[in-house]
Amino acid sequence: MRLQSFGAACTVTGSMHLLTLDGGRRILIDCGLFQGGGEMEARNHETYPFDPADLDAVILTHAHLDHVGRLPLLVNRGYRGPVYCTPPTAALAETVLLDSARLQVEGYRQDLRRARRQDREHEVLPPLYDEEDVHRALALLRPVLEFGQATDVAGLRVTPGRAGHILGSAYLLLESADGRLIMSGDLGNRKSGLQLDFTPPPQADAVVIETTYANRSHRTWPATLAEFSDALRVSVRAGGKILIPSFAIERSQTILHTLKKLMDCGEVPRIPVFLDSPMAARATRAYFEFGDELVPEVRDALRGGEDPFAPSTLHVVLTGDESQRINRYDGPAVILAGNGMMTGGRIQHHLRHHLWKPGTSLIIVSYQSPGSLGGQIVAGADTGHLNTVKIMGEDIAVRAQVHTIGGFSAHADQDDLLAFLSSTGNPHVWLVHGEVAVMDAFLPELALRGLKGDIVPDRQEVDLLGGGFSGGRPSGLALDDAPPGTRSEAGE
Ligand SMILES: [Zn+2]
């Protein structure tokens, strides 16, 4: 069993792992987009040292863009085989990929207009794919993977387990004559949010595990809810708009459900809530369709005909005109809009309208990468001095109160990851989907528990069961050479 990673190796986005089995069968696990701007996103255009037409199968662990976003490109480059996933992942992947195609095409047109004025048209890269390409990729989806049930994929026995990260997320047990391998995909933050906890995985010879937050502990869920509730009450008293930038999948549904609970029990006044994200509204349909997957409280509400994602004051905003009209609404109101890191989307015009007003509150519930608009606002708020940020070409003063709530993360922390590994026996552990510094901090934790661990290098093939690298740790894995990864937008 050999593994070669073309993404999420020594970084957190672009998950794409090529598994080669004895006898030459090749299976691609995930096919995600690199995110985080600049050099990182330029990697989306790179070619692979294999012919996509030669792959036997693709398996998707979950529908986040950094795990599915290069699939239409793979199909453009010749892949015509099956793409296995769970039914909820297929439903969400459609929403995610169509939105991605729209952004690709819009971004391309914008870059082209700008480049024409500077006579640099030839430098603009074409969009990775369009809506038509997405439909071709969606036609290959085989949503037949069910938790706990084995499926034959190109002669390999594949059993998905509940990963508890987002709706439909799975880790994979892959069994063949070569051995037993677990690919973790992204693992969930236990005892939090809408998803049931991950199920303990079985024993394996090797585990490839994500390490996004392998060096830290999350705040407990009750503490996070208390912190969120406090921030909301303070914000309502401040009297202005309460802006909550949010990812369309999982985070928006979690925040809506939490707002409903806090308002229903009287902890937070019933002020209007605007969900200004058509993508989040579309994604929420999948939560209804697959409600049995969710924590009992939400599942039972859905079975009883309730809408657990709709506070009584909810307005779902669909058109751009409606979105603009919210700014004319007087008095306090919650505005939930994308995108989560404020790098684009409707949240930007709300920020431009309200960030400079002292009565406004900005409640941050998602990871903000340092270079993003959200990252700049948080960094400025931490200094305590008035700062100014550029939004849609305009300098805007940050006078709003900024509240940062860290505990809504959908990723496992160090305790969760160690708990996941605790039932797997004595496998060789391979680390992916993390910054090198974080993985370096995790390796001693594995050693303490008698587990042999290694970092999966970028693009270099490793023998998963042979263990270790022939010739020692590959060059390029020294801390100084680590690629400048940023945490994923959709993958937070
Ligand atoms: Zn994810």
Tab-separated table of C-alpha atoms and ligand atoms in Angstrom:
chain	number	residue	atom	x	y	z
A	1	MET	CA	0.000	0.000	0.000
A	2	ARG	CA	1.649	3.151	-1.204
A	3	LEU	CA	0.457	6.709	-0.713
A	4	GLN	CA	1.298	9.822	-2.661
A	5	SER	CA	-0.326	13.092	-1.586
A	6	PHE	CA	-1.024	15.936	-3.993
A	7	GLY	CA	-2.568	18.202	-1.387
A	8	ALA	CA	-3.056	18.463	2.400
A	9	ALA	CA	0.507	17.186	2.854
A	10	CYS	CA	2.300	19.625	5.177
A	11	THR	CA	-0.625	22.016	4.731
A	12	VAL	CA	-4.368	22.009	5.432
A	13	THR	CA	-6.067	22.470	2.076
A	14	GLY	CA	-6.184	20.664	-1.266
A	15	SER	CA	-6.741	17.146	0.175
A	16	MET	CA	-5.890	14.613	-2.531
A	17	HIS	CA	-4.256	11.277	-1.749
A	18	LEU	CA	-3.377	8.629	-4.307
A	19	LEU	CA	-3.401	5.101	-2.934
A	20	THR	CA	-1.626	2.438	-5.001
A	21	LEU	CA	-2.199	-1.198	-4.116
A	22	ASP	CA	-0.135	-4.220	-5.018
A	23	GLY	CA	-1.215	-5.253	-8.487
A	24	GLY	CA	-1.303	-1.623	-9.564
A	25	ARG	CA	-4.861	-0.604	-8.657
A	26	ARG	CA	-5.083	3.129	-7.977
A	27	ILE	CA	-7.657	4.866	-5.858
A	28	LEU	CA	-7.836	8.571	-5.189
A	29	ILE	CA	-9.066	9.590	-1.744
A	30	ASP	CA	-10.557	13.120	-1.930
A	31	CYS	CA	-9.923	15.641	-4.670
A	32	GLY	CA	-9.988	19.017	-2.946
A	33	LEU	CA	-9.176	22.581	-3.822
A	34	PHE	CA	-6.189	24.473	-2.441
A	35	GLN	CA	-7.398	27.598	-0.655
A	36	GLY	CA	-5.772	30.585	0.999
A	37	GLY	CA	-4.864	32.762	-1.979
A	38	GLY	CA	-1.699	33.410	-3.955
A	39	GLU	CA	0.812	30.602	-4.326
A	40	MET	CA	-1.377	28.090	-2.566
A	41	GLU	CA	-4.278	28.559	-4.993
A	42	ALA	CA	-1.894	28.540	-7.955
A	43	ARG	CA	-1.326	24.862	-7.090
A	44	ASN	CA	-4.890	24.116	-8.244
A	45	HIS	CA	-3.657	24.475	-11.822
A	46	GLU	CA	-0.767	22.018	-11.457
A	47	THR	CA	-0.835	18.763	-13.378
A	48	TYR	CA	-0.453	15.324	-11.793
A	49	PRO	CA	2.231	12.753	-12.538
A	50	PHE	CA	-0.503	10.209	-13.287
A	51	ASP	CA	-3.178	9.994	-15.922
A	52	PRO	CA	-6.603	10.564	-14.309
A	53	ALA	CA	-8.077	8.160	-16.889
A	54	ASP	CA	-6.004	5.345	-15.324
A	55	LEU	CA	-7.544	5.673	-11.843
A	56	ASP	CA	-9.785	2.799	-10.748
A	57	ALA	CA	-11.962	4.836	-8.380
A	58	VAL	CA	-12.293	8.048	-6.386
A	59	ILE	CA	-13.681	8.148	-2.834
A	60	LEU	CA	-14.769	11.385	-1.139
A	61	THR	CA	-14.666	11.588	2.665
A	62	HIS	CA	-16.893	14.698	2.921
A	63	ALA	CA	-18.201	17.657	0.939
A	64	HIS	CA	-15.973	20.511	2.088
A	65	LEU	CA	-14.480	22.383	-0.868
A	66	ASP	CA	-10.930	21.513	0.179
A	67	HIS	CA	-11.891	17.815	-0.177
A	68	VAL	CA	-14.072	17.872	-3.314
A	69	GLY	CA	-13.208	21.101	-5.163
A	70	ARG	CA	-10.841	19.668	-7.794
A	71	LEU	CA	-13.170	16.852	-8.838
A	72	PRO	CA	-14.588	18.661	-11.922
A	73	LEU	CA	-11.000	19.372	-12.970
A	74	LEU	CA	-10.102	15.684	-12.632
A	75	VAL	CA	-13.040	14.885	-14.890
A	76	ASN	CA	-11.949	17.559	-17.392
A	77	ARG	CA	-8.576	15.857	-17.456
A	78	GLY	CA	-10.014	12.505	-18.378
A	79	TYR	CA	-11.408	10.721	-15.310
A	80	ARG	CA	-14.638	8.877	-16.140
A	81	GLY	CA	-14.840	6.291	-13.349
A	82	PRO	CA	-17.015	6.092	-10.249
A	83	VAL	CA	-16.842	8.587	-7.362
A	84	TYR	CA	-17.974	6.932	-4.131
A	85	CYS	CA	-19.354	8.866	-1.166
A	86	THR	CA	-22.150	8.850	1.422
A	87	PRO	CA	-25.601	10.140	0.318
A	88	PRO	CA	-25.381	13.396	2.356
A	89	THR	CA	-21.927	14.085	0.914
A	90	ALA	CA	-23.356	13.790	-2.597
A	91	ALA	CA	-26.167	16.223	-1.741
A	92	LEU	CA	-23.803	18.799	-0.232
A	93	ALA	CA	-21.147	18.331	-2.947
A	94	GLU	CA	-23.632	19.545	-5.541
A	95	THR	CA	-24.198	22.808	-3.623
A	96	VAL	CA	-20.491	23.259	-2.927
A	97	LEU	CA	-19.261	22.547	-6.470
A	98	LEU	CA	-21.883	24.690	-8.209
A	99	ASP	CA	-20.995	27.597	-5.933
A	100	SER	CA	-17.311	27.000	-6.613
A	101	ALA	CA	-17.887	27.044	-10.400
A	102	ARG	CA	-19.789	30.323	-10.097
A	103	LEU	CA	-16.936	31.879	-8.087
A	104	GLN	CA	-14.358	30.528	-10.566
A	105	VAL	CA	-16.122	32.058	-13.532
A	106	GLU	CA	-16.907	35.377	-11.795
A	107	GLY	CA	-13.322	35.649	-10.548
A	108	TYR	CA	-11.976	34.968	-14.019
A	109	ARG	CA	-14.172	37.668	-15.617
A	110	GLN	CA	-13.136	40.179	-12.972
A	111	ASP	CA	-9.412	39.374	-13.386
A	112	LEU	CA	-9.761	39.629	-17.148
A	113	ARG	CA	-11.431	43.070	-16.997
A	114	ARG	CA	-8.644	44.328	-14.733
A	115	ALA	CA	-5.900	42.773	-16.857
A	116	ARG	CA	-7.275	44.255	-20.100
A	117	ARG	CA	-6.778	47.767	-18.740
A	118	GLN	CA	-3.120	46.886	-18.113
A	119	ASP	CA	-2.597	44.910	-21.340
A	120	ARG	CA	-1.882	41.741	-19.328
A	121	GLU	CA	-4.739	39.598	-20.581
A	122	HIS	CA	-2.402	36.740	-21.485
A	123	GLU	CA	-1.406	36.383	-17.792
A	124	VAL	CA	-4.913	35.572	-16.575
A	125	LEU	CA	-5.438	31.874	-15.916
A	126	PRO	CA	-8.729	30.424	-17.180
A	127	PRO	CA	-11.305	29.265	-14.617
A	128	LEU	CA	-10.581	25.742	-13.378
A	129	TYR	CA	-14.089	24.685	-14.409
A	130	ASP	CA	-17.601	25.931	-15.061
A	131	GLU	CA	-21.103	24.779	-14.227
A	132	GLU	CA	-21.210	22.323	-17.123
A	133	ASP	CA	-18.017	20.646	-15.888
A	134	VAL	CA	-19.568	20.354	-12.427
A	135	HIS	CA	-22.607	18.559	-13.845
A	136	ARG	CA	-20.313	16.102	-15.644
A	137	ALA	CA	-18.539	15.402	-12.339
A	138	LEU	CA	-21.798	15.086	-10.373
A	139	ALA	CA	-22.990	12.459	-12.860
A	140	LEU	CA	-20.122	10.207	-11.673
A	141	LEU	CA	-21.152	10.313	-8.003
A	142	ARG	CA	-22.133	6.970	-6.488
A	143	PRO	CA	-23.664	7.816	-3.108
A	144	VAL	CA	-23.703	4.198	-1.920
A	145	LEU	CA	-21.395	4.347	1.106
A	146	GLU	CA	-23.253	3.718	4.368
A	147	PHE	CA	-21.644	3.917	7.813
A	148	GLY	CA	-20.557	0.502	9.079
A	149	GLN	CA	-21.301	-1.323	5.818
A	150	ALA	CA	-18.584	-2.697	3.554
A	151	THR	CA	-18.649	-1.835	-0.152
A	152	ASP	CA	-16.401	-3.259	-2.855
A	153	VAL	CA	-14.460	-0.475	-4.549
A	154	ALA	CA	-12.155	-1.702	-7.325
A	155	GLY	CA	-11.598	-4.958	-5.436
A	156	LEU	CA	-10.893	-3.164	-2.174
A	157	ARG	CA	-13.210	-3.614	0.798
A	158	VAL	CA	-14.202	-0.110	1.955
A	159	THR	CA	-16.109	0.448	5.205
A	160	PRO	CA	-16.915	4.072	6.074
A	161	GLY	CA	-17.203	5.127	9.701
A	162	ARG	CA	-18.931	8.206	11.091
A	163	ALA	CA	-16.352	11.015	11.322
A	164	GLY	CA	-18.611	13.544	13.113
A	165	HIS	CA	-17.071	16.523	11.285
A	166	ILE	CA	-19.894	17.755	9.009
A	167	LEU	CA	-23.060	16.172	7.639
A	168	GLY	CA	-22.162	12.921	5.868
A	169	SER	CA	-18.457	13.012	6.779
A	170	ALA	CA	-16.749	9.629	6.877
A	171	TYR	CA	-13.442	8.056	7.708
A	172	LEU	CA	-12.581	4.995	5.659
A	173	LEU	CA	-11.382	1.509	6.582
A	174	LEU	CA	-9.739	0.091	3.448
A	175	GLU	CA	-8.977	-3.627	3.476
A	176	SER	CA	-7.120	-5.675	0.915
A	177	ALA	CA	-4.613	-8.501	0.850
A	178	ASP	CA	-2.015	-5.759	1.469
A	179	GLY	CA	-3.390	-4.896	4.907
A	180	ARG	CA	-5.842	-2.680	6.769
A	181	LEU	CA	-5.641	1.080	6.358
A	182	ILE	CA	-7.704	3.852	7.915
A	183	MET	CA	-7.959	7.218	6.162
A	184	SER	CA	-9.409	9.635	8.709
A	185	GLY	CA	-10.681	12.358	6.377
A	186	ASP	CA	-11.522	15.281	8.681
A	187	LEU	CA	-12.593	14.284	12.190
A	188	GLY	CA	-15.132	16.133	14.302
A	189	ASN	CA	-14.919	18.070	17.531
A	190	ARG	CA	-16.626	15.666	19.976
A	191	LYS	CA	-19.578	16.741	22.151
A	192	SER	CA	-20.219	19.804	20.012
A	193	GLY	CA	-22.538	21.093	17.344
A	194	LEU	CA	-25.008	19.132	15.237
A	195	GLN	CA	-23.031	15.973	14.453
A	196	LEU	CA	-22.897	12.784	16.464
A	197	ASP	CA	-19.390	11.946	17.724
A	198	PHE	CA	-17.112	9.874	15.528
A	199	THR	CA	-17.462	6.125	16.080
A	200	PRO	CA	-14.325	4.400	17.408
A	201	PRO	CA	-12.409	2.985	14.446
A	202	PRO	CA	-11.285	-0.668	14.330
A	203	GLN	CA	-7.713	-1.954	14.515
A	204	ALA	CA	-5.542	-1.205	11.521
A	205	ASP	CA	-2.012	-1.626	10.223
A	206	ALA	CA	-1.735	2.029	9.244
A	207	VAL	CA	-3.738	5.188	9.936
A	208	VAL	CA	-3.508	8.363	7.865
A	209	ILE	CA	-4.886	11.040	10.173
A	210	GLU	CA	-5.709	14.734	9.881
A	211	THR	CA	-3.901	17.057	12.314
A	212	THR	CA	-5.506	20.498	11.805
A	213	TYR	CA	-5.664	21.167	15.569
A	214	ALA	CA	-3.369	18.379	16.803
A	215	ASN	CA	-1.531	20.806	19.108
A	216	ARG	CA	-4.440	22.361	20.976
A	217	SER	CA	-7.558	21.805	23.064
A	218	HIS	CA	-10.939	23.307	22.285
A	219	ARG	CA	-13.036	25.022	24.916
A	220	THR	CA	-15.919	22.794	26.089
A	221	TRP	CA	-19.234	23.075	24.252
A	222	PRO	CA	-21.181	24.482	27.261
A	223	ALA	CA	-18.441	27.093	27.766
A	224	THR	CA	-18.601	28.016	24.073
A	225	LEU	CA	-22.394	28.397	24.200
A	226	ALA	CA	-22.120	30.576	27.327
A	227	GLU	CA	-19.506	32.741	25.624
A	228	PHE	CA	-21.673	33.107	22.498
A	229	SER	CA	-24.730	33.956	24.576
A	230	ASP	CA	-22.791	36.616	26.528
A	231	ALA	CA	-21.498	38.159	23.292
A	232	LEU	CA	-25.039	38.288	21.898
A	233	ARG	CA	-26.480	39.972	24.999
A	234	VAL	CA	-23.712	42.593	25.036
A	235	SER	CA	-24.277	43.128	21.313
A	236	VAL	CA	-28.038	43.583	21.661
A	237	ARG	CA	-27.405	46.206	24.354
A	238	ALA	CA	-24.999	48.035	22.007
A	239	GLY	CA	-28.067	48.617	19.831
A	240	GLY	CA	-26.632	48.167	16.336
A	241	LYS	CA	-26.399	45.349	13.839
A	242	ILE	CA	-24.826	42.082	14.916
A	243	LEU	CA	-22.792	40.669	12.041
A	244	ILE	CA	-21.859	36.981	12.089
A	245	PRO	CA	-19.716	35.918	9.119
A	246	SER	CA	-20.275	32.229	8.604
A	247	PHE	CA	-19.497	29.283	6.338
A	248	ALA	CA	-22.544	28.050	4.437
A	249	ILE	CA	-22.213	24.415	5.443
A	250	GLU	CA	-22.455	23.207	9.034
A	251	ARG	CA	-21.441	26.467	10.741
A	252	SER	CA	-24.497	28.412	9.529
A	253	GLN	CA	-26.848	25.605	10.593
A	254	THR	CA	-25.083	25.305	13.972
A	255	ILE	CA	-25.345	29.058	14.603
A	256	LEU	CA	-29.017	29.203	13.515
A	257	HIS	CA	-29.874	26.281	15.780
A	258	THR	CA	-27.995	27.864	18.690
A	259	LEU	CA	-29.707	31.238	18.140
A	260	LYS	CA	-33.094	29.512	18.130
A	261	LYS	CA	-32.336	27.725	21.410
A	262	LEU	CA	-31.040	30.871	23.120
A	263	MET	CA	-34.042	32.905	21.977
A	264	ASP	CA	-36.583	30.199	22.850
A	265	CYS	CA	-35.299	29.927	26.415
A	266	GLY	CA	-35.165	33.703	26.830
A	267	GLU	CA	-31.381	33.957	27.195
A	268	VAL	CA	-31.231	36.311	24.224
A	269	PRO	CA	-33.991	38.762	23.145
A	270	ARG	CA	-35.968	37.836	20.033
A	271	ILE	CA	-34.461	40.275	17.561
A	272	PRO	CA	-34.703	39.725	13.797
A	273	VAL	CA	-32.274	37.208	12.314
A	274	PHE	CA	-31.377	37.572	8.627
A	275	LEU	CA	-29.794	34.571	6.939
A	276	ASP	CA	-28.209	36.352	3.981
A	277	SER	CA	-26.718	33.335	2.217
A	278	PRO	CA	-28.596	31.496	-0.538
A	279	MET	CA	-25.917	28.782	-0.392
A	280	ALA	CA	-26.506	28.216	3.336
A	281	ALA	CA	-30.251	28.097	2.700
A	282	ARG	CA	-29.709	25.442	-0.002
A	283	ALA	CA	-27.319	23.434	2.189
A	284	THR	CA	-29.872	23.449	5.036
A	285	ARG	CA	-32.200	21.334	2.871
A	286	ALA	CA	-29.696	18.474	3.124
A	287	TYR	CA	-29.913	18.730	6.945
A	288	PHE	CA	-33.650	18.149	6.663
A	289	GLU	CA	-33.214	15.286	4.227
A	290	PHE	CA	-30.633	13.524	6.385
A	291	GLY	CA	-31.907	14.615	9.787
A	292	ASP	CA	-31.495	11.104	11.224
A	293	GLU	CA	-27.726	11.662	11.099
A	294	LEU	CA	-27.844	14.545	13.582
A	295	VAL	CA	-27.659	14.765	17.400
A	296	PRO	CA	-30.859	13.429	19.064
A	297	GLU	CA	-32.164	16.875	20.047
A	298	VAL	CA	-32.098	18.102	16.427
A	299	ARG	CA	-33.151	14.771	14.926
A	300	ASP	CA	-36.204	14.582	17.197
A	301	ALA	CA	-37.202	18.169	16.428
A	302	LEU	CA	-37.080	17.367	12.701
A	303	ARG	CA	-39.104	14.176	13.183
A	304	GLY	CA	-41.677	16.215	15.123
A	305	GLY	CA	-42.094	18.549	12.150
A	306	GLU	CA	-40.189	21.455	13.711
A	307	ASP	CA	-37.513	23.500	12.001
A	308	PRO	CA	-34.545	23.460	14.399
A	309	PHE	CA	-32.649	25.896	12.150
A	310	ALA	CA	-35.268	28.642	12.205
A	311	PRO	CA	-35.402	31.099	15.099
A	312	SER	CA	-38.958	32.548	15.208
A	313	THR	CA	-37.602	35.859	13.838
A	314	LEU	CA	-35.715	34.343	10.889
A	315	HIS	CA	-35.789	35.973	7.447
A	316	VAL	CA	-34.072	34.063	4.656
A	317	VAL	CA	-32.634	36.549	2.178
A	318	LEU	CA	-32.215	35.275	-1.353
A	319	THR	CA	-31.744	38.092	-3.883
A	320	GLY	CA	-29.030	40.734	-3.948
A	321	ASP	CA	-31.670	43.492	-3.745
A	322	GLU	CA	-33.139	42.025	-0.574
A	323	SER	CA	-29.626	41.795	0.820
A	324	GLN	CA	-29.063	45.530	0.193
A	325	ARG	CA	-32.429	46.368	1.780
A	326	ILE	CA	-31.383	44.859	5.128
A	327	ASN	CA	-29.110	47.848	5.572
A	328	ARG	CA	-32.136	50.137	5.682
A	329	TYR	CA	-33.668	48.158	8.536
A	330	ASP	CA	-33.480	50.136	11.804
A	331	GLY	CA	-32.628	48.660	15.180
A	332	PRO	CA	-30.672	45.620	16.317
A	333	ALA	CA	-30.710	42.517	14.149
A	334	VAL	CA	-28.460	39.541	13.555
A	335	ILE	CA	-27.075	39.263	10.022
A	336	LEU	CA	-25.571	35.886	9.195
A	337	ALA	CA	-23.747	36.009	5.858
A	338	GLY	CA	-20.856	34.439	3.979
A	339	ASN	CA	-18.131	34.041	3.560
A	340	GLY	CA	-16.671	32.948	6.841
A	341	MET	CA	-13.326	34.712	6.488
A	342	MET	CA	-14.954	37.830	4.984
A	343	THR	CA	-12.757	37.535	1.853
A	344	GLY	CA	-15.821	37.845	-0.399
A	345	GLY	CA	-19.572	37.357	-0.448
A	346	ARG	CA	-22.421	39.400	0.969
A	347	ILE	CA	-20.830	39.896	4.394
A	348	GLN	CA	-18.567	42.462	2.706
A	349	HIS	CA	-21.294	44.995	1.941
A	350	HIS	CA	-22.722	44.592	5.455
A	351	LEU	CA	-19.260	45.264	6.883
A	352	ARG	CA	-18.900	48.348	4.690
A	353	HIS	CA	-22.252	49.649	5.941
A	354	HIS	CA	-21.798	48.911	9.632
A	355	LEU	CA	-18.205	48.262	10.715
A	356	TRP	CA	-17.508	51.976	11.274
A	357	LYS	CA	-20.497	52.441	13.621
A	358	PRO	CA	-19.741	52.096	17.358
A	359	GLY	CA	-23.078	50.328	18.013
A	360	THR	CA	-22.251	47.475	15.612
A	361	SER	CA	-21.019	44.107	16.862
A	362	LEU	CA	-19.027	41.591	14.870
A	363	ILE	CA	-19.182	38.074	16.308
A	364	ILE	CA	-16.535	35.807	14.836
A	365	VAL	CA	-17.342	32.100	15.030
A	366	SER	CA	-14.847	30.726	12.486
A	367	TYR	CA	-11.123	30.516	12.011
A	368	GLN	CA	-9.651	33.640	10.351
A	369	SER	CA	-6.446	33.203	8.388
A	370	PRO	CA	-3.948	35.992	9.133
A	371	GLY	CA	-4.050	37.545	5.651
A	372	SER	CA	-7.827	37.540	5.252
A	373	LEU	CA	-10.035	40.579	5.911
A	374	GLY	CA	-11.307	38.814	9.029
A	375	GLY	CA	-7.731	38.181	10.152
A	376	GLN	CA	-6.891	41.888	9.766
A	377	ILE	CA	-9.946	42.947	11.759
A	378	VAL	CA	-9.175	40.485	14.578
A	379	ALA	CA	-5.503	41.527	14.691
A	380	GLY	CA	-6.540	45.202	14.857
A	381	ALA	CA	-9.131	44.553	17.565
A	382	ASP	CA	-6.473	42.785	19.647
A	383	THR	CA	-4.255	45.902	19.695
A	384	GLY	CA	-7.085	48.018	21.128
A	385	HIS	CA	-6.372	50.864	18.673
A	386	LEU	CA	-8.742	52.041	15.969
A	387	ASN	CA	-7.730	50.430	12.722
A	388	THR	CA	-8.908	50.764	9.173
A	389	VAL	CA	-9.468	48.002	6.669
A	390	LYS	CA	-10.083	48.073	2.938
A	391	ILE	CA	-13.492	46.715	1.952
A	392	MET	CA	-14.658	46.765	-1.661
A	393	GLY	CA	-11.985	49.348	-2.461
A	394	GLU	CA	-12.916	51.698	0.386
A	395	ASP	CA	-11.102	52.398	3.674
A	396	ILE	CA	-13.456	51.569	6.537
A	397	ALA	CA	-12.724	52.333	10.205
A	398	VAL	CA	-13.287	49.446	12.608
A	399	ARG	CA	-15.393	50.918	15.408
A	400	ALA	CA	-17.571	47.849	15.927
A	401	GLN	CA	-17.118	45.665	18.999
A	402	VAL	CA	-15.369	42.470	17.928
A	403	HIS	CA	-16.132	39.222	19.802
A	404	THR	CA	-14.187	36.085	18.896
A	405	ILE	CA	-15.674	32.721	19.877
A	406	GLY	CA	-13.183	29.921	19.216
A	407	GLY	CA	-15.090	26.821	20.311
A	408	PHE	CA	-17.358	26.333	17.280
A	409	SER	CA	-14.599	24.496	15.397
A	410	ALA	CA	-15.771	21.398	13.507
A	411	HIS	CA	-12.320	19.788	13.814
A	412	ALA	CA	-10.990	17.337	16.364
A	413	ASP	CA	-8.514	18.728	18.892
A	414	GLN	CA	-5.541	16.825	20.303
A	415	ASP	CA	-7.626	14.835	22.812
A	416	ASP	CA	-10.107	13.877	20.101
A	417	LEU	CA	-7.342	12.698	17.758
A	418	LEU	CA	-5.688	10.608	20.478
A	419	ALA	CA	-9.076	9.134	21.410
A	420	PHE	CA	-9.625	8.222	17.750
A	421	LEU	CA	-6.275	6.448	17.592
A	422	SER	CA	-6.781	4.655	20.911
A	423	SER	CA	-8.933	1.882	19.405
A	424	THR	CA	-6.755	1.253	16.343
A	425	GLY	CA	-4.204	-1.066	18.006
A	426	ASN	CA	-0.613	-0.369	17.125
A	427	PRO	CA	-0.725	1.098	13.609
A	428	HIS	CA	1.888	3.139	11.821
A	429	VAL	CA	0.414	6.660	12.030
A	430	TRP	CA	0.850	9.013	9.087
A	431	LEU	CA	0.083	12.699	9.569
A	432	VAL	CA	-1.640	14.854	6.951
A	433	HIS	CA	-3.871	17.961	6.815
A	434	GLY	CA	-1.829	20.060	9.226
A	435	GLU	CA	0.911	22.655	9.404
A	436	VAL	CA	4.369	21.117	9.878
A	437	ALA	CA	4.863	22.861	13.246
A	438	VAL	CA	1.571	21.398	14.502
A	439	MET	CA	2.435	17.897	13.287
A	440	ASP	CA	5.897	18.176	14.857
A	441	ALA	CA	4.213	18.968	18.166
A	442	PHE	CA	1.933	15.931	17.798
A	443	LEU	CA	4.649	13.350	17.042
A	444	PRO	CA	5.969	13.228	20.644
A	445	GLU	CA	2.386	12.643	21.870
A	446	LEU	CA	2.225	9.592	19.616
A	447	ALA	CA	5.632	8.387	20.810
A	448	LEU	CA	4.452	8.694	24.436
A	449	ARG	CA	1.689	6.231	23.583
A	450	GLY	CA	4.081	3.850	21.859
A	451	LEU	CA	2.889	4.750	18.373
A	452	LYS	CA	5.226	5.195	15.451
A	453	GLY	CA	4.392	8.375	13.560
A	454	ASP	CA	5.591	10.093	10.395
A	455	ILE	CA	4.619	13.147	8.415
A	456	VAL	CA	3.351	12.448	4.893
A	457	PRO	CA	5.595	14.452	2.563
A	458	ASP	CA	4.205	16.536	-0.282
A	459	ARG	CA	4.039	14.603	-3.585
A	460	GLN	CA	6.590	11.980	-2.464
A	461	GLU	CA	5.391	8.371	-2.410
A	462	VAL	CA	5.575	6.484	0.906
A	463	ASP	CA	5.090	2.805	1.740
A	464	LEU	CA	2.356	2.962	4.378
A	465	LEU	CA	2.968	-0.463	5.869
A	466	GLY	CA	6.723	-0.636	5.317
A	467	GLY	CA	6.986	2.227	7.742
A	468	GLY	CA	9.327	5.169	7.794
A	469	PHE	CA	11.220	6.587	4.872
A	470	SER	CA	14.032	4.766	3.201
A	471	GLY	CA	16.927	7.144	3.715
A	472	GLY	CA	15.378	9.044	6.652
A	473	ARG	CA	13.050	12.005	6.778
A	474	PRO	CA	12.694	13.496	3.316
A	475	SER	CA	14.308	16.832	2.670
A	476	GLY	CA	11.781	19.611	2.404
A	477	LEU	CA	10.143	18.652	5.661
A	478	ALA	CA	12.385	20.838	7.774
A	479	LEU	CA	10.328	23.525	9.497
A	480	ASP	CA	11.970	26.329	7.538
A	481	ASP	CA	10.918	24.847	4.226
A	482	ALA	CA	7.313	24.252	5.179
A	483	PRO	CA	4.931	25.554	2.556
A	484	PRO	CA	3.065	28.638	3.758
A	485	GLY	CA	-0.230	26.844	4.271
A	486	THR	CA	-3.323	28.534	5.527
A	487	ARG	CA	-6.273	26.924	7.144
A	488	SER	CA	-9.076	26.225	4.812
A	489	GLU	CA	-12.063	28.459	4.302
A	490	ALA	CA	-14.593	25.723	3.874
A	491	GLY	CA	-12.528	23.247	5.829
A	492	GLU	CA	-12.336	25.111	9.093
B	1	ZN	ZN	-13.603	19.405	6.349
